[in-house]
Coordinates of C-alpha atoms in Angstrom, one line a residue:
M1 CA 6.0 6.2 120.2
S2 CA 2.3 5.8 119.3
E3 CA 2.9 5.0 115.6
A4 CA 2.6 1.4 116.7
L5 CA -1.4 2.3 118.0
N6 CA -1.6 3.4 113.8
D7 CA -2.5 -0.3 112.7
V8 CA -5.1 -0.7 116.3
L9 CA -7.3 2.5 115.2
R10 CA -7.6 1.6 111.8
R11 CA -8.7 -1.5 112.1
Q12 CA -11.4 -0.4 115.3
L13 CA -12.8 2.1 112.5
P14 CA -14.7 -0.9 110.6
A15 CA -16.3 -2.1 113.8
G16 CA -17.2 1.2 115.4
P17 CA -18.9 3.2 112.0
H18 CA -20.4 6.1 114.4
L19 CA -16.9 6.9 115.3
T20 CA -15.6 10.1 114.6
W21 CA -12.1 10.9 115.9
Q22 CA -9.8 8.4 117.6
Y23 CA -6.9 9.7 119.6
F24 CA -4.3 9.0 121.9
G25 CA -3.4 11.4 124.9
I26 CA -0.3 11.3 127.4
K27 CA -0.8 13.3 130.9
W28 CA 1.0 16.7 130.8
T29 CA 2.0 19.3 133.1
P30 CA 2.9 22.5 132.3
D31 CA 6.3 23.8 132.8
D32 CA 6.0 27.0 134.9
N33 CA 10.2 29.2 135.1
G34 CA 11.7 26.9 133.2
V35 CA 12.1 24.4 136.2
G36 CA 11.1 21.3 133.8
L37 CA 14.0 22.0 131.3
R38 CA 16.5 23.2 133.6
L39 CA 16.2 19.9 135.4
T40 CA 15.9 17.8 132.1
I41 CA 19.5 19.9 131.7
A42 CA 20.6 18.8 134.7
K43 CA 19.8 15.2 134.4
H44 CA 21.8 15.4 131.4
T45 CA 24.2 16.9 132.2
I46 CA 25.1 14.0 134.9
N47 CA 24.4 11.2 132.8
T48 CA 27.6 12.3 129.8
I49 CA 29.5 12.9 133.4
L50 CA 28.4 9.4 134.2
D51 CA 29.3 8.2 130.7
T52 CA 32.8 9.5 130.9
L53 CA 33.8 7.3 134.0
G54 CA 35.1 3.3 133.9
E55 CA 34.8 0.2 135.6
N56 CA 37.5 1.9 138.3
D57 CA 36.2 5.4 139.2
F58 CA 34.1 5.2 142.6
V59 CA 31.5 7.4 142.2
N60 CA 29.2 9.1 145.2
I61 CA 25.3 10.6 144.4
I62 CA 24.6 13.6 146.9
A63 CA 21.1 14.5 146.3
Y64 CA 19.6 17.9 147.6
S65 CA 16.3 18.7 149.4
D66 CA 15.6 19.0 152.8
Y67 CA 18.7 17.4 153.6
V68 CA 21.4 15.6 152.8
S69 CA 21.5 12.2 151.7
Y70 CA 24.7 10.5 149.9
S71 CA 26.2 6.7 150.1
A72 CA 29.5 7.1 151.8
G73 CA 32.7 5.4 150.4
Q74 CA 36.8 5.7 149.3
G75 CA 38.0 5.4 145.9
S76 CA 41.4 5.3 145.3
L77 CA 42.4 9.1 145.5
C78 CA 43.9 9.3 142.0
N79 CA 41.7 11.5 141.3
Q80 CA 39.0 13.2 143.6
A81 CA 36.9 15.6 142.4
I82 CA 33.4 17.5 143.6
M83 CA 30.8 18.0 139.9
L84 CA 28.7 20.4 141.4
I85 CA 25.2 20.7 139.4
T86 CA 23.2 24.2 140.2
D87 CA 21.2 26.8 138.4
G88 CA 22.9 29.3 140.6
A89 CA 24.8 29.5 144.4
M90 CA 23.8 32.4 146.6
E91 CA 27.1 32.4 148.0
D92 CA 30.4 31.7 147.4
F93 CA 31.2 29.2 151.0
Q94 CA 34.8 30.1 151.3
D95 CA 34.6 29.6 154.9
V96 CA 33.8 25.8 154.2
F97 CA 36.6 25.6 151.4
E98 CA 39.0 27.4 153.8
E99 CA 38.6 24.7 156.3
F100 CA 37.8 21.4 154.1
N101 CA 39.7 21.7 151.3
W102 CA 42.7 24.7 151.7
P103 CA 45.4 25.3 151.5
D104 CA 46.4 21.7 149.8
R105 CA 43.1 21.6 147.6
R106 CA 43.0 18.2 147.2
V107 CA 39.9 18.0 145.4
R108 CA 38.9 19.7 143.1
V109 CA 35.0 21.7 142.6
F110 CA 33.8 21.4 138.9
T111 CA 30.2 23.4 138.9
Y112 CA 27.9 23.1 136.4
L113 CA 25.3 26.2 136.0
I114 CA 22.3 25.1 134.4
G115 CA 20.2 27.5 132.7
R116 CA 20.1 30.8 131.4
E117 CA 19.9 33.0 134.5
M118 CA 23.0 34.4 135.4
T119 CA 22.4 36.1 138.6
F120 CA 24.7 34.2 140.6
A121 CA 27.3 33.5 138.1
D122 CA 30.1 34.8 139.4
N123 CA 29.6 32.4 143.0
V124 CA 29.6 29.1 141.1
K125 CA 32.7 30.4 139.2
W126 CA 34.5 31.6 141.9
I127 CA 33.8 28.3 143.4
A128 CA 35.9 26.4 140.9
C129 CA 38.3 29.1 140.0
N130 CA 39.9 28.6 144.0
N131 CA 39.7 24.6 144.3
K132 CA 41.3 23.9 140.7
G133 CA 38.7 23.0 139.0
Y134 CA 36.5 24.6 136.1
Y135 CA 33.1 26.4 135.8
T136 CA 31.2 25.5 132.7
H137 CA 27.6 27.1 131.8
I138 CA 25.0 25.0 130.4
S139 CA 21.6 27.1 128.9
T140 CA 20.6 24.2 126.5
L141 CA 20.9 20.5 126.0
A142 CA 22.6 20.8 123.1
D143 CA 25.6 22.4 125.5
V144 CA 26.1 19.3 127.4
Q145 CA 28.3 17.1 125.2
E146 CA 31.0 19.1 124.6
N147 CA 30.9 21.2 128.3
V148 CA 30.9 18.5 129.7
M149 CA 34.3 16.8 128.7
E150 CA 36.2 19.5 129.8
Y151 CA 36.7 18.8 133.0
L152 CA 39.2 15.2 131.7
H153 CA 41.6 17.9 130.0
V154 CA 41.6 19.9 133.9
L155 CA 42.1 16.2 135.5
S156 CA 44.8 15.2 132.5
R157 CA 47.1 18.2 133.3
P158 CA 49.0 16.3 136.0
M159 CA 50.1 13.4 133.8
V160 CA 51.3 15.9 130.5
I161 CA 53.5 17.8 133.3
N162 CA 54.8 14.0 134.9
H163 CA 55.4 12.4 131.5
D164 CA 52.8 10.0 132.9
R165 CA 51.6 6.9 130.7
D166 CA 49.0 4.9 132.1
I167 CA 48.0 1.8 130.0
I168 CA 44.4 1.1 130.3
W169 CA 43.1 -2.0 129.5
T170 CA 39.0 -1.7 129.0
E171 CA 36.2 -4.8 130.0
A172 CA 35.3 -7.2 127.9
Y173 CA 33.1 -5.8 125.1
M174 CA 31.3 -6.6 122.0
D175 CA 32.2 -5.5 118.6
S176 CA 29.2 -5.0 117.0
V177 CA 30.6 -5.5 113.6
L178 CA 32.3 -8.4 114.4
F179 CA 28.5 -10.3 116.5
N180 CA 26.6 -9.5 112.9
T181 CA 29.3 -11.3 110.6
Q182 CA 28.7 -13.9 113.6
A183 CA 32.4 -13.9 114.0
Q184 CA 32.1 -16.0 117.0
S185 CA 35.7 -16.2 117.6
L186 CA 36.4 -12.9 117.9
L187 CA 32.7 -12.2 119.8
L188 CA 34.2 -10.6 122.8
M189 CA 37.5 -7.7 123.0
T190 CA 38.9 -6.0 125.3
S191 CA 41.1 -3.0 123.9
V192 CA 44.1 -1.7 125.3
A193 CA 45.1 2.4 124.9
M194 CA 46.6 5.0 126.1
P195 CA 46.7 8.7 126.4
V196 CA 48.1 10.8 123.7
F197 CA 49.6 14.6 125.5
S198 CA 50.7 17.1 123.8
K199 CA 54.9 18.1 124.3
K200 CA 55.1 21.3 122.7
E201 CA 57.5 23.9 124.8
E202 CA 54.3 26.5 124.8
T203 CA 51.5 24.1 125.7
L204 CA 53.4 22.0 127.9
S205 CA 52.3 23.8 130.9
H206 CA 48.9 23.8 129.6
G207 CA 48.3 20.1 129.1
I208 CA 46.9 19.3 126.2
L209 CA 45.1 16.1 125.8
L210 CA 45.4 15.1 122.1
G211 CA 43.7 11.8 121.9
V212 CA 43.8 8.5 122.9
V213 CA 46.2 5.5 120.6
G214 CA 45.2 1.7 121.4
T215 CA 44.3 -1.5 119.7
D216 CA 41.5 -4.0 120.1
V217 CA 42.3 -8.1 121.7
A218 CA 40.2 -10.8 120.7
L219 CA 40.1 -12.3 124.2
R220 CA 39.7 -16.0 122.7
E221 CA 43.7 -15.1 121.4
L222 CA 44.5 -14.3 125.1
I223 CA 43.2 -17.7 126.4
R224 CA 44.3 -19.4 123.8
L225 CA 47.9 -18.9 125.5
A226 CA 46.7 -21.8 127.7
P227 CA 45.3 -24.6 125.5
R228 CA 42.9 -26.7 127.1
Y229 CA 43.7 -29.8 125.7
K230 CA 46.9 -29.5 128.0
L231 CA 45.2 -28.5 130.9
G232 CA 43.1 -32.2 131.4
I233 CA 39.7 -33.5 130.7
H234 CA 38.0 -31.2 133.3
G235 CA 41.0 -28.5 132.9
Y236 CA 40.6 -24.6 131.7
A237 CA 41.8 -21.3 132.7
F238 CA 40.2 -18.2 132.6
L239 CA 40.8 -14.4 133.2
N240 CA 38.7 -11.8 135.2
T241 CA 39.0 -8.1 136.4
N242 CA 40.4 -6.3 139.0
N243 CA 36.5 -6.1 139.9
G244 CA 35.8 -9.7 139.6
Y245 CA 34.2 -9.4 136.2
I246 CA 34.5 -12.2 134.2
L247 CA 36.5 -11.9 130.4
S248 CA 36.3 -15.5 129.5
H249 CA 35.5 -18.8 131.4
P250 CA 34.2 -22.2 129.7
E251 CA 30.7 -20.8 131.7
L252 CA 30.4 -17.6 130.5
R253 CA 27.1 -17.4 127.6
P254 CA 27.2 -14.0 126.8
L255 CA 24.4 -14.5 124.5
Y256 CA 20.8 -15.8 125.0
K257 CA 18.2 -16.5 122.3
E258 CA 15.2 -14.9 121.5
G259 CA 13.0 -16.5 118.9
K260 CA 15.7 -17.3 115.7
K261 CA 18.3 -14.9 116.9
L262 CA 20.7 -14.4 119.0
K263 CA 21.2 -11.6 120.8
P264 CA 23.7 -10.4 123.9
K265 CA 22.2 -10.5 127.6
P266 CA 21.9 -7.1 128.8
N267 CA 25.0 -8.2 131.6
Y268 CA 26.9 -9.8 129.4
N269 CA 30.0 -8.3 130.4
S270 CA 29.1 -7.9 134.0
V271 CA 29.4 -11.7 135.2
D272 CA 30.9 -11.7 138.1
L273 CA 33.3 -14.4 139.0
A274 CA 31.4 -16.2 142.4
E275 CA 28.8 -16.1 139.6
V276 CA 29.8 -18.9 137.5
E277 CA 32.8 -20.6 140.7
W278 CA 29.3 -20.5 142.7
E279 CA 31.3 -23.5 145.0
D280 CA 34.0 -20.4 146.3
K281 CA 31.2 -20.1 148.6
E282 CA 33.9 -17.8 151.3
E283 CA 34.7 -16.0 148.3
I284 CA 38.2 -16.7 148.9
L285 CA 39.0 -16.9 145.2
R286 CA 37.4 -14.2 144.5
T287 CA 38.7 -12.1 147.2
A288 CA 42.9 -13.1 146.0
M289 CA 42.0 -12.8 142.1
V290 CA 40.6 -9.2 142.7
K291 CA 43.6 -8.2 145.1
G292 CA 46.0 -9.3 142.1
E293 CA 47.8 -12.1 144.3
T294 CA 49.1 -15.1 143.3
G295 CA 48.2 -18.4 145.2
S296 CA 46.7 -21.6 145.1
L297 CA 43.9 -23.1 146.7
S298 CA 41.4 -26.7 146.4
L299 CA 38.5 -26.9 145.9
D300 CA 35.3 -29.9 145.9
V301 CA 32.8 -28.8 143.4
T302 CA 29.5 -29.9 141.4
T303 CA 30.1 -29.3 138.0
S304 CA 27.6 -30.5 135.2
V305 CA 27.9 -31.4 131.7
D306 CA 25.6 -31.8 128.5
K307 CA 24.2 -28.2 129.3
G308 CA 23.5 -28.7 133.0
R309 CA 21.4 -32.8 132.6
R310 CA 24.4 -34.4 134.3
V311 CA 26.1 -33.9 137.1
M312 CA 30.0 -34.4 138.5
F313 CA 31.6 -34.2 141.6
L314 CA 35.1 -33.5 141.3
R315 CA 38.0 -32.1 143.4
N316 CA 39.7 -29.1 141.3
E317 CA 43.0 -27.3 142.3
Y318 CA 43.1 -23.6 141.5
S319 CA 46.3 -21.9 140.5
Y320 CA 45.9 -17.4 140.0
T321 CA 48.3 -15.3 139.1
V322 CA 48.2 -11.2 137.9
L323 CA 48.9 -10.4 134.7
N324 CA 51.7 -7.9 135.1
N325 CA 50.7 -4.5 133.5
T326 CA 47.0 -5.2 133.0
P327 CA 43.9 -5.5 136.0
F328 CA 43.5 -8.7 134.9
S329 CA 44.2 -11.9 136.9
L330 CA 44.8 -15.6 135.0
G331 CA 43.7 -18.3 136.8
I332 CA 43.8 -22.4 135.9
V333 CA 42.3 -25.2 137.1
L334 CA 42.6 -28.5 137.2
T335 CA 41.2 -31.5 137.7
K336 CA 43.2 -33.4 141.2
G337 CA 45.1 -35.9 139.4
H338 CA 45.8 -34.6 136.4
G339 CA 49.4 -33.4 135.5
Q340 CA 51.0 -35.8 138.2
Y341 CA 53.2 -38.1 135.7
K342 CA 54.8 -36.1 132.7
F343 CA 57.1 -37.2 129.5
I344 CA 60.4 -36.5 130.0
G345 CA 62.8 -36.5 126.9
N346 CA 65.5 -35.1 125.0
V347 CA 63.7 -35.9 121.6
S348 CA 60.4 -36.0 120.5
V349 CA 58.3 -39.1 119.7
E350 CA 58.5 -38.6 116.1
E351 CA 62.5 -38.1 115.9
A352 CA 63.0 -41.7 118.9
V353 CA 60.1 -43.4 116.0
V354 CA 62.5 -42.1 113.0
D355 CA 65.8 -43.4 114.8
Y356 CA 64.3 -46.6 115.9
L357 CA 63.2 -47.6 112.5
T358 CA 66.3 -46.6 111.3
G359 CA 68.8 -48.0 113.5
K360 CA 70.3 -45.6 114.9
E361 CA 69.6 -46.1 118.4
P362 CA 68.4 -49.9 118.7
D363 CA 68.5 -50.1 122.4
L364 CA 65.6 -48.9 122.6
D365 CA 62.3 -50.5 123.9
C366 CA 59.3 -50.4 121.7
D367 CA 56.8 -52.5 120.7
M368 CA 57.0 -54.0 117.6
E369 CA 53.6 -54.8 116.3
L370 CA 52.1 -51.6 118.1
L371 CA 54.2 -49.5 116.3
S372 CA 54.1 -51.3 112.8
Q373 CA 50.2 -51.0 113.2
A374 CA 50.1 -47.3 114.1
L375 CA 52.8 -46.8 110.7
F376 CA 49.7 -48.4 108.9
D377 CA 46.6 -46.5 109.9
A378 CA 49.3 -43.7 109.6
V379 CA 49.2 -44.4 105.9
V380 CA 45.8 -46.1 105.3
T381 CA 44.3 -42.9 106.5
A382 CA 46.6 -40.1 104.7
P383 CA 44.3 -39.0 102.1
M384 CA 41.1 -39.4 104.5
E385 CA 42.9 -36.7 106.5
A386 CA 44.2 -34.3 103.1
Y387 CA 40.4 -34.9 102.4
W388 CA 38.4 -33.6 105.4
T389 CA 40.7 -31.1 106.0
A390 CA 39.9 -29.5 102.7
I391 CA 36.0 -29.8 103.5
M392 CA 37.2 -28.5 106.9
L393 CA 39.0 -25.1 104.7
N394 CA 35.8 -24.6 102.8
T395 CA 34.0 -22.0 104.8
S396 CA 31.0 -21.8 102.1
R397 CA 29.4 -25.0 103.4
S398 CA 29.0 -26.4 107.0
F399 CA 28.6 -30.1 107.0
L400 CA 28.8 -30.5 110.5
T401 CA 26.1 -30.5 112.5
E402 CA 25.7 -28.8 116.1
S403 CA 25.7 -32.4 117.7
D404 CA 28.4 -33.1 115.5
K405 CA 30.5 -30.6 117.0
Q406 CA 29.7 -31.2 120.2
N407 CA 31.0 -34.8 120.1
I408 CA 34.5 -34.4 118.6
F409 CA 38.1 -33.1 120.1
T410 CA 39.4 -29.8 119.3
L411 CA 41.9 -27.4 120.7
D412 CA 39.4 -26.3 123.3
H413 CA 36.6 -28.9 123.5
F414 CA 36.5 -32.0 124.9
P415 CA 33.6 -34.1 124.2
V416 CA 30.9 -35.2 126.6
W417 CA 31.2 -38.5 126.3
Y418 CA 34.7 -38.9 127.2
R419 CA 34.6 -36.3 130.2
R420 CA 32.0 -38.8 131.6
A421 CA 34.1 -42.0 130.7
A422 CA 37.1 -40.3 132.7
E423 CA 35.2 -40.8 135.7
T424 CA 33.6 -44.0 135.4
P425 CA 35.3 -46.7 137.6
T426 CA 37.8 -48.7 135.9
G427 CA 36.2 -51.8 134.2
Q428 CA 33.1 -50.4 133.5
F429 CA 31.6 -49.1 129.7
L430 CA 29.8 -45.8 129.5
Y431 CA 26.6 -45.7 127.6
Y432 CA 25.8 -42.3 126.7
L433 CA 23.0 -40.8 124.4
P434 CA 23.1 -37.3 122.8
R435 CA 19.8 -35.1 124.1
D436 CA 16.9 -35.6 121.3
D437 CA 14.0 -34.3 122.7
S438 CA 12.0 -36.0 120.3
R439 CA 13.4 -39.3 121.8
A440 CA 12.3 -41.2 125.3
I441 CA 14.8 -42.9 127.0
G442 CA 13.5 -45.7 129.5
V443 CA 11.2 -49.0 129.0
Q444 CA 7.7 -49.2 129.6
M445 CA 6.3 -52.6 128.9
T446 CA 5.2 -56.0 130.2
L447 CA 7.5 -58.7 130.5
E448 CA 6.2 -61.0 127.6
M449 CA 6.4 -58.3 125.5
L450 CA 10.1 -57.2 126.3
E451 CA 11.9 -59.3 123.5
S452 CA 9.8 -58.8 121.1
K453 CA 9.9 -54.8 121.3
F454 CA 12.9 -53.8 122.8
M455 CA 14.5 -53.2 119.8
E456 CA 11.6 -50.5 118.7
T457 CA 11.5 -48.6 122.2
T458 CA 15.1 -47.9 122.1
A459 CA 15.1 -45.4 119.2
Q460 CA 13.1 -43.4 121.4
A461 CA 15.6 -43.2 123.7
G462 CA 16.9 -39.3 124.9
R463 CA 14.1 -37.8 127.3
F464 CA 14.7 -37.6 131.0
F465 CA 12.6 -40.7 132.5
G466 CA 11.7 -38.2 135.0
E467 CA 9.0 -36.9 132.6
V468 CA 7.9 -40.3 131.0
D469 CA 7.2 -42.0 134.0
G470 CA 7.1 -39.5 137.3
S471 CA 5.7 -42.0 139.7
V472 CA 8.3 -44.7 139.3
M473 CA 11.2 -41.8 139.5
A474 CA 9.9 -40.4 142.8
T475 CA 9.9 -43.8 144.0
L476 CA 13.2 -44.4 143.2
I477 CA 14.7 -41.1 144.3
R478 CA 12.8 -42.0 147.5
M479 CA 14.4 -45.5 148.0
G480 CA 17.7 -43.6 147.4
M481 CA 18.7 -44.5 144.3
F482 CA 18.9 -41.6 142.6
K483 CA 20.0 -38.5 144.8
R484 CA 18.8 -34.9 143.5
V485 CA 21.8 -32.8 143.0
P486 CA 20.5 -28.6 143.2
L487 CA 22.6 -26.9 140.4
F488 CA 22.0 -22.9 139.7
D489 CA 22.4 -20.7 136.9
Y490 CA 23.5 -17.2 137.3
Q491 CA 23.7 -15.9 134.0
A492 CA 19.7 -16.9 133.1
M493 CA 17.2 -14.9 131.2
C494 CA 13.5 -15.3 132.6
K495 CA 10.3 -13.8 131.1
M496 CA 9.3 -10.3 132.3
N497 CA 6.0 -10.2 134.4
L498 CA 4.6 -7.1 133.0
H499 CA 2.4 -5.5 136.1
S500 CA 0.8 -1.8 134.7
S501 CA -2.3 -0.2 134.8
N502 CA -1.7 2.0 131.8
S503 CA -4.4 0.3 129.5
A504 CA -2.6 1.0 126.2
R505 CA 0.9 -1.0 127.2
P506 CA -0.8 -4.7 125.8
L507 CA -1.7 -1.7 122.8
L508 CA 2.5 -1.3 122.0
S509 CA 3.6 -4.5 122.6
K510 CA 4.2 -5.7 119.5
R511 CA 6.6 -9.1 120.0
G512 CA 6.3 -12.1 122.3
D513 CA 7.8 -12.3 126.3
I514 CA 10.4 -10.1 127.1
L515 CA 13.4 -11.5 128.2
Q516 CA 15.6 -10.1 131.6
P517 CA 18.5 -11.7 133.2
C518 CA 17.5 -13.4 136.8
D519 CA 18.7 -16.2 138.6
T520 CA 17.5 -19.8 138.0
E521 CA 17.7 -22.9 140.3
Y522 CA 17.6 -26.6 138.2
P523 CA 17.9 -30.3 139.5
S524 CA 20.0 -33.2 138.4
F525 CA 20.0 -36.3 139.5
L526 CA 22.9 -38.6 140.4
H527 CA 22.7 -42.7 140.2
E528 CA 23.1 -44.2 143.4
P529 CA 26.2 -47.2 142.5
S530 CA 26.1 -48.9 145.6
V531 CA 22.2 -49.8 145.2
K532 CA 22.5 -52.9 142.3
E533 CA 18.8 -54.5 142.8
T534 CA 15.1 -53.4 143.9
N535 CA 11.9 -53.2 143.1
S536 CA 8.5 -51.8 144.8
L537 CA 4.8 -50.9 144.6
I538 CA 3.9 -48.0 143.9
K539 CA 0.7 -46.9 146.3
C540 CA -1.7 -46.8 142.9
G541 CA -1.1 -50.3 143.3
R542 CA 1.8 -49.8 140.5
M543 CA 4.7 -52.1 140.3
F544 CA 8.5 -52.0 138.6
V545 CA 11.4 -53.6 138.9
V546 CA 15.1 -52.3 138.4
Q547 CA 18.5 -54.0 137.8
Q548 CA 21.8 -52.6 137.4
V549 CA 23.6 -53.4 134.1
P550 CA 27.0 -55.2 135.1
D551 CA 29.8 -53.4 134.0
S552 CA 27.9 -50.5 132.7
N553 CA 25.6 -47.2 133.9
L554 CA 22.8 -48.7 132.8
L555 CA 19.4 -49.9 134.0
M556 CA 17.4 -52.1 133.0
L557 CA 13.7 -51.5 134.7
V558 CA 10.8 -53.4 133.9
V559 CA 7.1 -51.5 135.2
Q560 CA 4.0 -52.7 135.4
A561 CA 1.5 -51.0 131.7
D562 CA -1.7 -51.7 132.9
C563 CA -1.4 -48.8 135.9
D564 CA -1.8 -45.3 135.4
C565 CA -0.2 -43.4 138.5
S566 CA 0.3 -39.9 136.1
K567 CA -3.2 -38.2 138.0
Q568 CA -1.0 -38.9 142.0
Y569 CA 2.3 -38.3 140.5
P570 CA 3.0 -35.5 137.9
P571 CA 6.2 -35.8 135.7
I572 CA 9.4 -34.7 137.5
T573 CA 11.3 -32.5 135.1
M574 CA 14.8 -30.7 135.0
E575 CA 13.4 -27.5 133.9
P576 CA 15.2 -24.6 136.1
Q577 CA 13.1 -22.1 138.4
E578 CA 13.5 -18.6 138.9
V579 CA 15.2 -18.1 141.7
K580 CA 12.8 -15.0 144.1
Y581 CA 14.9 -12.9 146.3
I582 CA 13.1 -11.4 149.3
L583 CA 13.9 -8.0 150.2
P584 CA 14.6 -7.7 154.3
Q585 CA 11.5 -5.7 155.4
C586 CA 11.9 -2.1 157.3
A587 CA 10.2 -0.2 159.4
C588 CA 11.1 3.1 160.3
E589 CA 10.5 5.5 163.7
C590 CA 11.7 9.0 163.5
V591 CA 12.4 11.3 166.6
C592 CA 12.3 15.2 166.1
V593 CA 14.3 17.1 169.0
S594 CA 13.3 20.3 167.2
V595 CA 12.0 21.7 164.5
C596 CA 15.1 21.1 162.1
L597 CA 16.5 18.3 163.7
C598 CA 15.1 14.7 163.5
V599 CA 16.8 11.5 164.0
C600 CA 15.2 8.4 162.3
V601 CA 16.2 4.8 163.0
C602 CA 14.8 1.7 160.5
V603 CA 15.1 -1.8 162.1
C604 CA 15.0 -4.3 159.3
V605 CA 14.1 -8.2 159.5
Q606 CA 17.9 -8.7 158.2
H607 CA 19.6 -5.7 160.5
I608 CA 19.8 -2.5 161.8
M609 CA 19.8 0.5 159.5
P610 CA 22.6 3.2 161.3
P611 CA 20.4 6.4 162.1
V612 CA 19.4 9.2 159.3
V613 CA 19.7 12.3 160.6
R614 CA 18.1 15.3 159.0
L615 CA 18.8 18.6 159.5
C616 CA 17.5 22.2 158.7
S617 CA 19.4 25.1 158.8
Q618 CA 19.5 28.9 157.3
R619 CA 22.2 27.5 155.7
R620 CA 21.7 24.6 154.5
E621 CA 24.2 25.1 150.8
E622 CA 26.3 24.7 153.7
N623 CA 25.7 21.9 155.6
N624 CA 25.5 20.1 151.8
F625 CA 29.0 21.5 150.8
L626 CA 30.4 20.4 154.3
T627 CA 28.9 17.1 154.0
A628 CA 30.0 16.6 150.7
L629 CA 33.8 17.3 151.5

């Protein structure tokens, strides 16, 4: 780790020729009686056990000191087990197990004896063997990986004997090989697997797990079963797990850019449904899908397009159902009104045209002029279609820019300008300019120069007007011509604030700003179409006139140019701001009834925590087991 200091030490040597030695030291505490080694082995054992668990497993961590502390909860009760990691037990606690776990022995107890000391090994082994568990001795770090896995064979025995074949679907994950080859369409994967057991008569009662058989499935291939072009302009389909995590969703962004490289976010496979469908404030949709229910509901949603720069208000219809034999649920979203009309016929459109032209169906009512124009276009553009298809299939060259890809139709993508035009009132034109940071939107000039300068300034279109002129934009918002709409991004990446008293940390940091997952809020601005024309005098002495261009989404704005109000009115930006969550402040007070019994009550700003009882006795280990069971 200290190799990063080499360059720093070399640079310091010419600056200080009097230096004889340069060194880097760390704080080290001597370890007495091997306690530190046993603690390290115990921690590694716990982490290895946790690595064998999946997202459907429920865990309670029990901490031992002068009193027992753990978080109570109840899982699915399929397999219940206690994993006891200890360096010895002075007794076997038979009376505790007789009262709470025998004779059914519903809770298995697996014991892990840590360290080289074998004095109390018999008691630790007795606890495991008399509670349908397994005893393991781990004396070194090298023993951890192999010995921890033994508990899986014990838990799998009933499945072998009962011929169970549970099919497991994993949560979403990112294939590193496909990621390095930039196969973005196959980026997120899920695996379906099932256990393989030995069926030999002589080993059947042993329940031997031979391995696992499975296959990988690209989530994009699953979602293509409900193509977006069939769901309308704003419609889409999504998948989530029975724990509420997103598998596939148009708003799921698993990657972020660090420098010039794309990297997976640390929480890319644990984005909750409530973080993308955040208008479901009561979590009615999420709760129903987690429970595997089938149903539908309607929600008024505020959605954004053009990477969050434009806002739209929609009424969405959600339909959802569970996918049989999987822990997944499918949701389909349709904007209200889509699907109200549908084409019903016994033949396809192509067959109908052929029948009409060949005279087989002379009674068909067709627009002959429109049909002739369509056929003419098909014939003329056929060579062009073949040419573009050949270029598209040539993967060795990329002729479409990122902006081009956003402005063409595909099976699962509608351009932004098309989506916005669909929500524009009938009879109006929509003017759309792709965002480009090197351009500016709006016109700021004297009326006399309007005609001569207008064509020159329109070449700078693209920037948000609030960044160009904060004084005018702030006044337009105050007058009601624009409305500020807050939007949220629960998949953002923010710069980490590094606060550390360690003076060596800046020396070890070679990279720039470190990014971490966060939540952000950013504004979008909605035009109020009822305000057709207005004018105002800003407090700094500046005048402007604004008028809506008829039958369009354009505004003509004329601003007094000889007055600078930038000092009084800073620019209004659409940059996201990190949401800071304030944790509840608590004050605790403890009342000791006796030397060994104290009751502590913590009162927080938002709620009162349940009392915590601290108990000590001569049989402290027995109380630990009693609480755990």
